[in-house]
PDB file of C-alpha atoms in Angstrom:
ATOM      1  CA  MET A  15     104.232 101.775 107.403  1.00  0.00           C
ATOM      2  CA  SER A  16     103.562  99.698 104.291  1.00  0.00           C
ATOM      3  CA  SER A  17     101.036  97.072 103.378  1.00  0.00           C
ATOM      4  CA  ALA A  18     103.804  94.493 103.636  1.00  0.00           C
ATOM      5  CA  SER A  19     104.064  95.212 107.371  1.00  0.00           C
ATOM      6  CA  VAL A  20     100.551  93.961 108.088  1.00  0.00           C
ATOM      7  CA  SER A  21     100.405  90.752 110.105  1.00  0.00           C
ATOM      8  CA  PRO A  22      99.003  87.845 108.090  1.00  0.00           C
ATOM      9  CA  ASP A  23      96.577  87.125 110.927  1.00  0.00           C
ATOM     10  CA  VAL A  24      95.466  90.457 112.431  1.00  0.00           C
ATOM     11  CA  ALA A  25      94.986  93.626 110.404  1.00  0.00           C
ATOM     12  CA  LEU A  26      93.782  96.009 113.127  1.00  0.00           C
ATOM     13  CA  ALA A  27      93.380  95.568 116.864  1.00  0.00           C
ATOM     14  CA  ALA A  28      92.412  97.298 120.095  1.00  0.00           C
ATOM     15  CA  ARG A  29      94.517  96.166 123.041  1.00  0.00           C
ATOM     16  CA  GLY A  30      93.001  97.190 126.364  1.00  0.00           C
ATOM     17  CA  VAL A  31      91.722 100.441 124.857  1.00  0.00           C
ATOM     18  CA  CYS A  32      90.188 102.977 127.241  1.00  0.00           C
ATOM     19  CA  VAL A  33      88.674 106.288 126.102  1.00  0.00           C
ATOM     20  CA  ARG A  34      87.451 108.797 128.636  1.00  0.00           C
ATOM     21  CA  PHE A  35      85.549 112.057 128.272  1.00  0.00           C
ATOM     22  CA  GLY A  36      85.871 113.604 131.714  1.00  0.00           C
ATOM     23  CA  ALA A  37      84.335 111.114 134.163  1.00  0.00           C
ATOM     24  CA  ALA A  38      82.642 109.163 131.381  1.00  0.00           C
ATOM     25  CA  ARG A  39      84.300 105.837 130.507  1.00  0.00           C
ATOM     26  CA  ALA A  40      83.100 105.676 126.918  1.00  0.00           C
ATOM     27  CA  VAL A  41      85.392 102.725 126.108  1.00  0.00           C
ATOM     28  CA  ASP A  42      86.552 100.802 129.142  1.00  0.00           C
ATOM     29  CA  GLY A  43      89.347  98.323 128.509  1.00  0.00           C
ATOM     30  CA  VAL A  44      88.416  96.741 125.184  1.00  0.00           C
ATOM     31  CA  ASP A  45      90.292  94.019 123.342  1.00  0.00           C
ATOM     32  CA  LEU A  46      89.140  93.496 119.761  1.00  0.00           C
ATOM     33  CA  GLU A  47      90.830  92.085 116.672  1.00  0.00           C
ATOM     34  CA  ILE A  48      89.875  92.419 113.000  1.00  0.00           C
ATOM     35  CA  GLY A  49      91.589  89.618 111.136  1.00  0.00           C
ATOM     36  CA  ALA A  50      93.101  89.956 107.696  1.00  0.00           C
ATOM     37  CA  GLY A  51      90.337  89.459 105.115  1.00  0.00           C
ATOM     38  CA  GLU A  52      87.675  89.306 107.833  1.00  0.00           C
ATOM     39  CA  ILE A  53      84.417  91.194 108.381  1.00  0.00           C
ATOM     40  CA  VAL A  54      83.652  91.931 112.033  1.00  0.00           C
ATOM     41  CA  ALA A  55      80.367  93.506 113.138  1.00  0.00           C
ATOM     42  CA  LEU A  56      80.505  95.706 116.253  1.00  0.00           C
ATOM     43  CA  VAL A  57      76.940  95.812 117.555  1.00  0.00           C
ATOM     44  CA  GLY A  58      75.123  97.675 120.324  1.00  0.00           C
ATOM     45  CA  GLU A  59      72.588 100.326 121.227  1.00  0.00           C
ATOM     46  CA  SER A  60      73.234 104.024 120.702  1.00  0.00           C
ATOM     47  CA  GLY A  61      75.495 105.319 123.452  1.00  0.00           C
ATOM     48  CA  CYS A  62      77.225 101.995 124.111  1.00  0.00           C
ATOM     49  CA  GLY A  63      80.629 103.265 122.946  1.00  0.00           C
ATOM     50  CA  LYS A  64      80.915 101.470 119.612  1.00  0.00           C
ATOM     51  CA  THR A  65      81.448 104.609 117.514  1.00  0.00           C
ATOM     52  CA  THR A  66      84.026 105.920 120.002  1.00  0.00           C
ATOM     53  CA  LEU A  67      85.853 102.590 119.793  1.00  0.00           C
ATOM     54  CA  ALA A  68      85.765 102.786 115.987  1.00  0.00           C
ATOM     55  CA  ARG A  69      87.133 106.347 116.106  1.00  0.00           C
ATOM     56  CA  SER A  70      89.973 105.178 118.323  1.00  0.00           C
ATOM     57  CA  LEU A  71      90.768 102.380 115.851  1.00  0.00           C
ATOM     58  CA  LEU A  72      90.938 105.038 113.127  1.00  0.00           C
ATOM     59  CA  GLY A  73      93.351 107.176 115.144  1.00  0.00           C
ATOM     60  CA  LEU A  74      90.768 109.944 115.502  1.00  0.00           C
ATOM     61  CA  VAL A  75      90.640 109.548 119.305  1.00  0.00           C
ATOM     62  CA  LYS A  76      93.782 108.783 121.300  1.00  0.00           C
ATOM     63  CA  PRO A  77      93.150 106.208 124.034  1.00  0.00           C
ATOM     64  CA  ALA A  78      93.713 107.213 127.650  1.00  0.00           C
ATOM     65  CA  ALA A  79      95.097 103.711 128.156  1.00  0.00           C
ATOM     66  CA  GLY A  80      95.802 100.697 125.990  1.00  0.00           C
ATOM     67  CA  LYS A  81      96.854 100.861 122.377  1.00  0.00           C
ATOM     68  CA  VAL A  82      95.746 100.404 118.782  1.00  0.00           C
ATOM     69  CA  GLU A  83      97.806  98.107 116.581  1.00  0.00           C
ATOM     70  CA  TYR A  84      97.960  98.063 112.801  1.00  0.00           C
ATOM     71  CA  GLY A  85      99.372  94.697 111.953  1.00  0.00           C
ATOM     72  CA  ALA A  86     101.729  94.011 114.827  1.00  0.00           C
ATOM     73  CA  ARG A  87     102.809  97.639 115.275  1.00  0.00           C
ATOM     74  CA  PRO A  88     101.409 100.179 117.775  1.00  0.00           C
ATOM     75  CA  LEU A  89      99.786 103.185 116.163  1.00  0.00           C
ATOM     76  CA  GLY A  90     101.806 106.391 116.455  1.00  0.00           C
ATOM     77  CA  TYR A  91     100.028 109.731 116.832  1.00  0.00           C
ATOM     78  CA  SER A  92     102.410 112.132 115.126  1.00  0.00           C
ATOM     79  CA  ARG A  93     100.976 113.880 112.090  1.00  0.00           C
ATOM     80  CA  GLY A  94     103.182 111.843 109.778  1.00  0.00           C
ATOM     81  CA  ASP A  95     102.301 108.525 111.428  1.00  0.00           C
ATOM     82  CA  LEU A  96      98.585 109.215 111.248  1.00  0.00           C
ATOM     83  CA  LYS A  97      98.713 110.380 107.638  1.00  0.00           C
ATOM     84  CA  GLU A  98     100.502 107.191 106.575  1.00  0.00           C
ATOM     85  CA  PHE A  99      98.160 105.037 108.699  1.00  0.00           C
ATOM     86  CA  ARG A 100      95.090 106.542 107.040  1.00  0.00           C
ATOM     87  CA  ARG A 101      96.298 105.438 103.631  1.00  0.00           C
ATOM     88  CA  HIS A 102      95.763 101.896 104.870  1.00  0.00           C
ATOM     89  CA  VAL A 103      92.746 102.229 107.183  1.00  0.00           C
ATOM     90  CA  GLN A 104      89.832 104.141 105.676  1.00  0.00           C
ATOM     91  CA  LEU A 105      86.490 105.301 107.069  1.00  0.00           C
ATOM     92  CA  VAL A 106      83.115 104.865 105.358  1.00  0.00           C
ATOM     93  CA  LEU A 107      80.499 107.093 107.008  1.00  0.00           C
ATOM     94  CA  GLN A 108      76.818 106.323 107.422  1.00  0.00           C
ATOM     95  CA  ASP A 109      75.355 109.367 105.666  1.00  0.00           C
ATOM     96  CA  PRO A 110      76.633 109.724 102.101  1.00  0.00           C
ATOM     97  CA  SER A 111      74.819 113.040 101.696  1.00  0.00           C
ATOM     98  CA  GLY A 112      76.739 114.480 104.632  1.00  0.00           C
ATOM     99  CA  SER A 113      80.012 112.867 103.544  1.00  0.00           C
ATOM    100  CA  LEU A 114      80.048 114.402 100.069  1.00  0.00           C
ATOM    101  CA  ASN A 115      80.598 118.072  99.344  1.00  0.00           C
ATOM    102  CA  PRO A 116      77.590 119.110  97.210  1.00  0.00           C
ATOM    103  CA  ARG A 117      79.829 121.458  95.215  1.00  0.00           C
ATOM    104  CA  HIS A 118      82.290 118.721  94.251  1.00  0.00           C
ATOM    105  CA  THR A 119      81.829 116.387  91.340  1.00  0.00           C
ATOM    106  CA  VAL A 120      82.121 112.642  91.819  1.00  0.00           C
ATOM    107  CA  TYR A 121      85.599 112.790  90.281  1.00  0.00           C
ATOM    108  CA  GLU A 122      86.744 115.460  92.744  1.00  0.00           C
ATOM    109  CA  ALA A 123      85.223 113.590  95.691  1.00  0.00           C
ATOM    110  CA  VAL A 124      87.055 110.364  94.871  1.00  0.00           C
ATOM    111  CA  ALA A 125      90.319 112.090  93.908  1.00  0.00           C
ATOM    112  CA  GLU A 126      90.434 114.075  97.160  1.00  0.00           C
ATOM    113  CA  GLY A 127      92.218 111.340  99.103  1.00  0.00           C
ATOM    114  CA  LEU A 128      94.870 110.994  96.400  1.00  0.00           C
ATOM    115  CA  ARG A 129      95.541 114.715  96.501  1.00  0.00           C
ATOM    116  CA  ILE A 130      95.722 114.824 100.316  1.00  0.00           C
ATOM    117  CA  HIS A 131      98.312 112.049 100.258  1.00  0.00           C
ATOM    118  CA  GLY A 132     100.258 113.494  97.353  1.00  0.00           C
ATOM    119  CA  VAL A 133      99.534 110.656  94.930  1.00  0.00           C
ATOM    120  CA  SER A 134      99.755 112.388  91.570  1.00  0.00           C
ATOM    121  CA  ASP A 135     100.581 109.595  89.142  1.00  0.00           C
ATOM    122  CA  GLY A 136      97.706 108.155  87.149  1.00  0.00           C
ATOM    123  CA  GLU A 137      95.002 110.036  89.039  1.00  0.00           C
ATOM    124  CA  GLU A 138      92.275 109.572  86.436  1.00  0.00           C
ATOM    125  CA  VAL A 139      92.996 105.844  86.104  1.00  0.00           C
ATOM    126  CA  ARG A 140      92.958 105.402  89.882  1.00  0.00           C
ATOM    127  CA  VAL A 141      89.646 107.253  90.232  1.00  0.00           C
ATOM    128  CA  ALA A 142      88.089 105.209  87.417  1.00  0.00           C
ATOM    129  CA  GLU A 143      89.287 101.942  88.977  1.00  0.00           C
ATOM    130  CA  ALA A 144      87.923 102.902  92.400  1.00  0.00           C
ATOM    131  CA  LEU A 145      84.514 103.804  90.973  1.00  0.00           C
ATOM    132  CA  SER A 146      84.442 100.574  89.019  1.00  0.00           C
ATOM    133  CA  LYS A 147      85.288  98.524  92.127  1.00  0.00           C
ATOM    134  CA  ALA A 148      82.458 100.305  93.935  1.00  0.00           C
ATOM    135  CA  GLY A 149      80.026  99.223  91.225  1.00  0.00           C
ATOM    136  CA  LEU A 150      79.682 102.512  89.317  1.00  0.00           C
ATOM    137  CA  ARG A 151      80.224 101.481  85.697  1.00  0.00           C
ATOM    138  CA  PRO A 152      81.236 102.779  83.286  1.00  0.00           C
ATOM    139  CA  PRO A 153      83.053 105.058  85.733  1.00  0.00           C
ATOM    140  CA  GLU A 154      83.553 107.891  83.250  1.00  0.00           C
ATOM    141  CA  ARG A 155      79.780 108.368  83.126  1.00  0.00           C
ATOM    142  CA  PHE A 156      79.871 109.491  86.763  1.00  0.00           C
ATOM    143  CA  PHE A 157      82.955 111.740  86.693  1.00  0.00           C
ATOM    144  CA  MET A 158      81.128 115.035  86.227  1.00  0.00           C
ATOM    145  CA  LYS A 159      77.971 114.256  88.168  1.00  0.00           C
ATOM    146  CA  TYR A 160      77.182 116.018  91.443  1.00  0.00           C
ATOM    147  CA  PRO A 161      75.818 114.264  94.566  1.00  0.00           C
ATOM    148  CA  HIS A 162      72.289 115.609  94.089  1.00  0.00           C
ATOM    149  CA  GLU A 163      72.163 113.888  90.684  1.00  0.00           C
ATOM    150  CA  LEU A 164      72.734 110.453  92.225  1.00  0.00           C
ATOM    151  CA  SER A 165      70.533 108.020  94.111  1.00  0.00           C
ATOM    152  CA  GLY A 166      71.248 107.240  97.763  1.00  0.00           C
ATOM    153  CA  GLY A 167      72.864 103.953  96.840  1.00  0.00           C
ATOM    154  CA  GLN A 168      75.044 105.600  94.201  1.00  0.00           C
ATOM    155  CA  ARG A 169      76.169 108.270  96.686  1.00  0.00           C
ATOM    156  CA  GLN A 170      77.200 105.558  99.148  1.00  0.00           C
ATOM    157  CA  ARG A 171      79.143 103.827  96.372  1.00  0.00           C
ATOM    158  CA  VAL A 172      80.973 107.114  95.707  1.00  0.00           C
ATOM    159  CA  VAL A 173      81.890 107.297  99.413  1.00  0.00           C
ATOM    160  CA  ILE A 174      83.184 103.719  99.230  1.00  0.00           C
ATOM    161  CA  ALA A 175      85.125 104.545  96.062  1.00  0.00           C
ATOM    162  CA  GLY A 176      86.719 107.473  97.880  1.00  0.00           C
ATOM    163  CA  ALA A 177      87.966 104.997 100.497  1.00  0.00           C
ATOM    164  CA  LEU A 178      89.103 102.435  97.930  1.00  0.00           C
ATOM    165  CA  VAL A 179      91.105 104.859  95.797  1.00  0.00           C
ATOM    166  CA  LEU A 180      94.032 104.700  98.250  1.00  0.00           C
ATOM    167  CA  GLU A 181      94.005 100.877  98.113  1.00  0.00           C
ATOM    168  CA  PRO A 182      93.582 100.383 101.886  1.00  0.00           C
ATOM    169  CA  ASP A 183      93.878  97.163 103.861  1.00  0.00           C
ATOM    170  CA  VAL A 184      91.014  97.955 106.249  1.00  0.00           C
ATOM    171  CA  LEU A 185      87.649  99.685 105.982  1.00  0.00           C
ATOM    172  CA  VAL A 186      85.808 100.928 109.063  1.00  0.00           C
ATOM    173  CA  ALA A 187      82.169 101.331 108.035  1.00  0.00           C
ATOM    174  CA  ASP A 188      80.005 103.225 110.552  1.00  0.00           C
ATOM    175  CA  GLU A 189      76.354 102.285 109.977  1.00  0.00           C
ATOM    176  CA  PRO A 190      77.037 102.042 106.214  1.00  0.00           C
ATOM    177  CA  VAL A 191      73.445 101.253 105.179  1.00  0.00           C
ATOM    178  CA  SER A 192      71.318 102.849 107.907  1.00  0.00           C
ATOM    179  CA  SER A 193      70.306 105.807 105.717  1.00  0.00           C
ATOM    180  CA  LEU A 194      69.417 103.677 102.683  1.00  0.00           C
ATOM    181  CA  ASP A 195      66.166 102.146 101.499  1.00  0.00           C
ATOM    182  CA  ALA A 196      65.732  98.464 102.248  1.00  0.00           C
ATOM    183  CA  SER A 197      66.031  97.600  98.548  1.00  0.00           C
ATOM    184  CA  VAL A 198      69.480  99.217  98.374  1.00  0.00           C
ATOM    185  CA  ARG A 199      70.850  97.951 101.704  1.00  0.00           C
ATOM    186  CA  GLY A 200      71.380  94.451 100.331  1.00  0.00           C
ATOM    187  CA  GLU A 201      73.296  95.798  97.337  1.00  0.00           C
ATOM    188  CA  ILE A 202      75.758  97.716  99.523  1.00  0.00           C
ATOM    189  CA  LEU A 203      76.236  94.770 101.884  1.00  0.00           C
ATOM    190  CA  ALA A 204      76.854  92.514  98.883  1.00  0.00           C
ATOM    191  CA  LEU A 205      79.424  95.036  97.636  1.00  0.00           C
ATOM    192  CA  LEU A 206      81.300  94.928 100.961  1.00  0.00           C
ATOM    193  CA  LEU A 207      81.363  91.127 100.787  1.00  0.00           C
ATOM    194  CA  LYS A 208      82.625  91.271  97.206  1.00  0.00           C
ATOM    195  CA  LEU A 209      85.393  93.721  98.152  1.00  0.00           C
ATOM    196  CA  ARG A 210      86.463  91.435 100.979  1.00  0.00           C
ATOM    197  CA  ASP A 211      86.574  88.436  98.666  1.00  0.00           C
ATOM    198  CA  GLU A 212      88.229  90.123  95.672  1.00  0.00           C
ATOM    199  CA  LEU A 213      90.602  92.559  97.388  1.00  0.00           C
ATOM    200  CA  GLY A 214      91.237  90.762 100.669  1.00  0.00           C
ATOM    201  CA  LEU A 215      89.969  93.760 102.621  1.00  0.00           C
ATOM    202  CA  SER A 216      89.345  93.610 106.339  1.00  0.00           C
ATOM    203  CA  VAL A 217      86.135  95.380 107.380  1.00  0.00           C
ATOM    204  CA  LEU A 218      84.810  96.571 110.728  1.00  0.00           C
ATOM    205  CA  VAL A 219      81.087  97.295 110.411  1.00  0.00           C
ATOM    206  CA  VAL A 220      79.659  99.400 113.241  1.00  0.00           C
ATOM    207  CA  THR A 221      75.917  98.870 113.563  1.00  0.00           C
ATOM    208  CA  HIS A 222      72.963  98.692 115.935  1.00  0.00           C
ATOM    209  CA  ASP A 223      71.446  95.971 113.734  1.00  0.00           C
ATOM    210  CA  LEU A 224      72.248  92.339 114.563  1.00  0.00           C
ATOM    211  CA  GLY A 225      70.341  91.360 111.430  1.00  0.00           C
ATOM    212  CA  LEU A 226      73.036  93.112 109.393  1.00  0.00           C
ATOM    213  CA  ALA A 227      75.672  91.092 111.242  1.00  0.00           C
ATOM    214  CA  TRP A 228      73.815  87.910 110.335  1.00  0.00           C
ATOM    215  CA  ASN A 229      73.987  88.820 106.643  1.00  0.00           C
ATOM    216  CA  ILE A 230      77.577  89.997 106.331  1.00  0.00           C
ATOM    217  CA  ALA A 231      79.890  89.317 109.273  1.00  0.00           C
ATOM    218  CA  ASP A 232      82.340  86.503 109.974  1.00  0.00           C
ATOM    219  CA  ARG A 233      82.466  87.464 113.624  1.00  0.00           C
ATOM    220  CA  VAL A 234      80.383  89.680 115.869  1.00  0.00           C
ATOM    221  CA  ALA A 235      81.251  91.691 118.978  1.00  0.00           C
ATOM    222  CA  VAL A 236      78.366  92.933 121.130  1.00  0.00           C
ATOM    223  CA  MET A 237      79.113  96.101 123.085  1.00  0.00           C
ATOM    224  CA  TYR A 238      77.369  97.477 126.166  1.00  0.00           C
ATOM    225  CA  LEU A 239      78.355 100.502 128.231  1.00  0.00           C
ATOM    226  CA  GLY A 240      81.954 100.654 127.072  1.00  0.00           C
ATOM    227  CA  ARG A 241      82.807  96.950 127.047  1.00  0.00           C
ATOM    228  CA  ILE A 242      82.435  93.965 124.756  1.00  0.00           C
ATOM    229  CA  VAL A 243      79.966  91.654 126.523  1.00  0.00           C
ATOM    230  CA  GLU A 244      79.946  88.847 123.951  1.00  0.00           C
ATOM    231  CA  THR A 245      82.075  87.941 120.962  1.00  0.00           C
ATOM    232  CA  GLY A 246      82.537  85.005 118.643  1.00  0.00           C
ATOM    233  CA  ASP A 247      81.757  83.588 115.224  1.00  0.00           C
ATOM    234  CA  THR A 248      78.538  85.113 113.945  1.00  0.00           C
ATOM    235  CA  ALA A 249      76.652  81.812 113.678  1.00  0.00           C
ATOM    236  CA  GLU A 250      77.657  80.796 117.217  1.00  0.00           C
ATOM    237  CA  VAL A 251      76.713  84.102 118.803  1.00  0.00           C
ATOM    238  CA  LEU A 252      73.444  84.549 116.937  1.00  0.00           C
ATOM    239  CA  MET A 253      72.273  80.947 117.142  1.00  0.00           C
ATOM    240  CA  ALA A 254      73.411  80.288 120.727  1.00  0.00           C
ATOM    241  CA  PRO A 255      73.809  83.643 122.519  1.00  0.00           C
ATOM    242  CA  ARG A 256      75.124  83.487 126.070  1.00  0.00           C
ATOM    243  CA  HIS A 257      74.787  87.015 127.422  1.00  0.00           C
ATOM    244  CA  PRO A 258      71.295  88.277 128.413  1.00  0.00           C
ATOM    245  CA  TYR A 259      71.953  91.522 126.536  1.00  0.00           C
ATOM    246  CA  THR A 260      72.722  89.658 123.304  1.00  0.00           C
ATOM    247  CA  LYS A 261      69.588  87.561 123.798  1.00  0.00           C
ATOM    248  CA  ALA A 262      67.507  90.719 124.201  1.00  0.00           C
ATOM    249  CA  LEU A 263      68.933  92.307 121.044  1.00  0.00           C
ATOM    250  CA  LEU A 264      68.339  89.100 119.089  1.00  0.00           C
ATOM    251  CA  SER A 265      64.754  88.750 120.291  1.00  0.00           C
ATOM    252  CA  VAL A 266      63.704  91.625 117.996  1.00  0.00           C
ATOM    253  CA  VAL A 267      65.620  90.458 114.891  1.00  0.00           C
ATOM    254  CA  PRO A 268      63.127  88.726 112.546  1.00  0.00           C
ATOM    255  CA  GLU A 269      65.783  86.597 110.838  1.00  0.00           C
ATOM    256  CA  VAL A 270      66.912  84.872 114.029  1.00  0.00           C
ATOM    257  CA  ALA A 271      64.341  85.566 116.769  1.00  0.00           C
ATOM    258  CA  ARG A 272      63.018  82.387 118.326  1.00  0.00           C
ATOM    259  CA  GLN A 273      61.134  83.897 121.258  1.00  0.00           C
ATOM    260  CA  ALA A 274      58.946  86.818 122.206  1.00  0.00           C
ATOM    261  CA  PRO A 275      60.724  90.191 122.239  1.00  0.00           C
ATOM    262  CA  ILE A 276      62.602  90.908 125.471  1.00  0.00           C
ATOM    263  CA  VAL A 277      61.898  94.441 126.641  1.00  0.00           C
ATOM    264  CA  LEU A 278      64.827  96.033 128.450  1.00  0.00           C
ATOM    265  CA  VAL A 279      63.903  98.477 131.199  1.00  0.00           C
ATOM    266  CA  GLY A 280      65.302 101.988 130.975  1.00  0.00           C
ATOM    267  CA  GLU A 281      67.962 103.535 128.776  1.00  0.00           C
ATOM    268  CA  THR A 282      71.654 102.733 128.537  1.00  0.00           C
ATOM    269  CA  PRO A 283      73.176 104.046 131.803  1.00  0.00           C
ATOM    270  CA  ASP A 284      75.399 107.098 132.001  1.00  0.00           C
ATOM    271  CA  PRO A 285      79.031 106.021 131.278  1.00  0.00           C
ATOM    272  CA  SER A 286      80.161 108.344 134.074  1.00  0.00           C
ATOM    273  CA  ARG A 287      78.076 106.298 136.561  1.00  0.00           C
ATOM    274  CA  ILE A 288      78.825 102.683 135.653  1.00  0.00           C
ATOM    275  CA  PRO A 289      77.105 100.283 138.085  1.00  0.00           C
ATOM    276  CA  THR A 290      79.167  98.067 140.352  1.00  0.00           C
ATOM    277  CA  GLY A 291      79.467  94.419 139.408  1.00  0.00           C
ATOM    278  CA  CYS A 292      77.848  93.592 136.102  1.00  0.00           C
ATOM    279  CA  ARG A 293      77.148  96.846 134.327  1.00  0.00           C
ATOM    280  CA  PHE A 294      74.100  95.326 132.605  1.00  0.00           C
ATOM    281  CA  ARG A 295      72.530  94.253 135.933  1.00  0.00           C
ATOM    282  CA  PRO A 296      70.102  97.233 136.342  1.00  0.00           C
ATOM    283  CA  ARG A 297      68.449  96.289 133.029  1.00  0.00           C
ATOM    284  CA  CYS A 298      68.975  92.520 133.083  1.00  0.00           C
ATOM    285  CA  PRO A 299      65.681  90.578 132.891  1.00  0.00           C
ATOM    286  CA  VAL A 300      67.363  87.460 134.285  1.00  0.00           C
ATOM    287  CA  TYR A 301      68.602  89.312 137.375  1.00  0.00           C
ATOM    288  CA  ALA A 302      65.220  91.026 137.791  1.00  0.00           C
ATOM    289  CA  ALA A 303      63.413  87.665 137.682  1.00  0.00           C
ATOM    290  CA  GLY A 304      65.386  86.450 140.700  1.00  0.00           C
ATOM    291  CA  LEU A 305      68.578  84.454 141.097  1.00  0.00           C
ATOM    292  CA  PRO A 306      70.058  82.274 143.834  1.00  0.00           C
ATOM    293  CA  ALA A 307      71.656  84.506 146.462  1.00  0.00           C
ATOM    294  CA  GLU A 308      75.233  83.489 145.657  1.00  0.00           C
ATOM    295  CA  VAL A 309      74.750  84.124 141.929  1.00  0.00           C
ATOM    296  CA  ALA A 310      73.027  87.457 142.534  1.00  0.00           C
ATOM    297  CA  ALA A 311      75.903  88.485 144.787  1.00  0.00           C
ATOM    298  CA  ARG A 312      78.383  87.822 141.981  1.00  0.00           C
ATOM    299  CA  CYS A 313      76.284  89.932 139.586  1.00  0.00           C
ATOM    300  CA  GLU A 314      76.257  92.755 142.121  1.00  0.00           C
ATOM    301  CA  LYS A 315      79.900  92.697 143.192  1.00  0.00           C
ATOM    302  CA  GLU A 316      82.185  91.088 140.606  1.00  0.00           C
ATOM    303  CA  PRO A 317      83.505  93.556 138.009  1.00  0.00           C
ATOM    304  CA  GLN A 318      82.539  92.622 134.495  1.00  0.00           C
ATOM    305  CA  PRO A 319      85.638  91.081 132.880  1.00  0.00           C
ATOM    306  CA  VAL A 320      87.421  92.344 129.803  1.00  0.00           C
ATOM    307  CA  LEU A 321      86.953  89.623 127.207  1.00  0.00           C
ATOM    308  CA  PRO A 322      90.074  88.162 125.582  1.00  0.00           C
ATOM    309  CA  PRO A 323      90.883  89.059 121.971  1.00  0.00           C
ATOM    310  CA  ASP A 324      91.112  85.470 120.707  1.00  0.00           C
ATOM    311  CA  ARG A 325      88.577  84.059 118.253  1.00  0.00           C
ATOM    312  CA  GLY A 326      86.630  81.875 120.698  1.00  0.00           C
ATOM    313  CA  HIS A 327      83.034  82.418 121.776  1.00  0.00           C
ATOM    314  CA  HIS A 328      83.147  84.448 125.006  1.00  0.00           C
ATOM    315  CA  ALA A 329      80.524  86.166 127.149  1.00  0.00           C
ATOM    316  CA  ALA A 330      81.082  88.468 130.132  1.00  0.00           C
ATOM    317  CA  CYS A 331      78.318  87.039 132.285  1.00  0.00           C
ATOM    318  CA  VAL A 332      78.371  84.760 135.341  1.00  0.00           C
ATOM    319  CA  LEU A 333      75.300  82.989 133.923  1.00  0.00           C
ATOM    320  CA  ALA A 334      76.931  82.194 130.567  1.00  0.00           C
TER     321      ALA A 334
END
């Protein structure tokens, strides 16, 4: 699998992906595309399934049904297939302190991927270039430093450099700025935008923060209880949300909130006990406020649809 095999339109995709843990439907028939050179934000509360979906896109969790595609090709799960795939699709974790071995220097941390994949030519040059792309300049100044000698933002840049050293097509960033101070968050988000623009990278950003999506993403997908409930261009979704869940999440985002905060009742339901009809119904303020009988019946009985993977603005709600 080479970079040349990547579709010019879609870099990475979930096609009807289902992931189950016993009776729990953690991911329940999801279609999602990350276009070439595109940043997509996958947004939702803790427990909604977004990290499990990201892990399936990375080949770390094999779907019970559906498939993951890299370019136009289904992902294979042999050791060789996965090793080659992970040269092209790299993970950036949320906690740089936990991602970096405290006993390894910055050089060793960034070179680790090269050594795992047997890339021995020009190691020092490749490490220096990756650190430079991640904004650590001059890179040689950081070679022999240990994680505890770096700031939080610098540690996250080392993690990003470790992903970049293999020259991937796609980054999957799981809460990449959640552990950082507010002053540093903007710098890391700006770096991801710069990498997209300069290297043509595709990026999936997994986050609970719709404000982050507003600042960085081309498109946004809102996830609830194992399914995408709304997706579309970021400006369309955030300026004119259709699903009550999206509206509730947006009501507490200072950058875009235009109404009083909407308080959702209760916690995200157990994925092993998904409600009939609309799975958001038990917490939906619109349903709770009262609906015409025929509309309420649809909310109660009609299964929530799987949204299509195309780039339109879609919402899985009978009220949308």
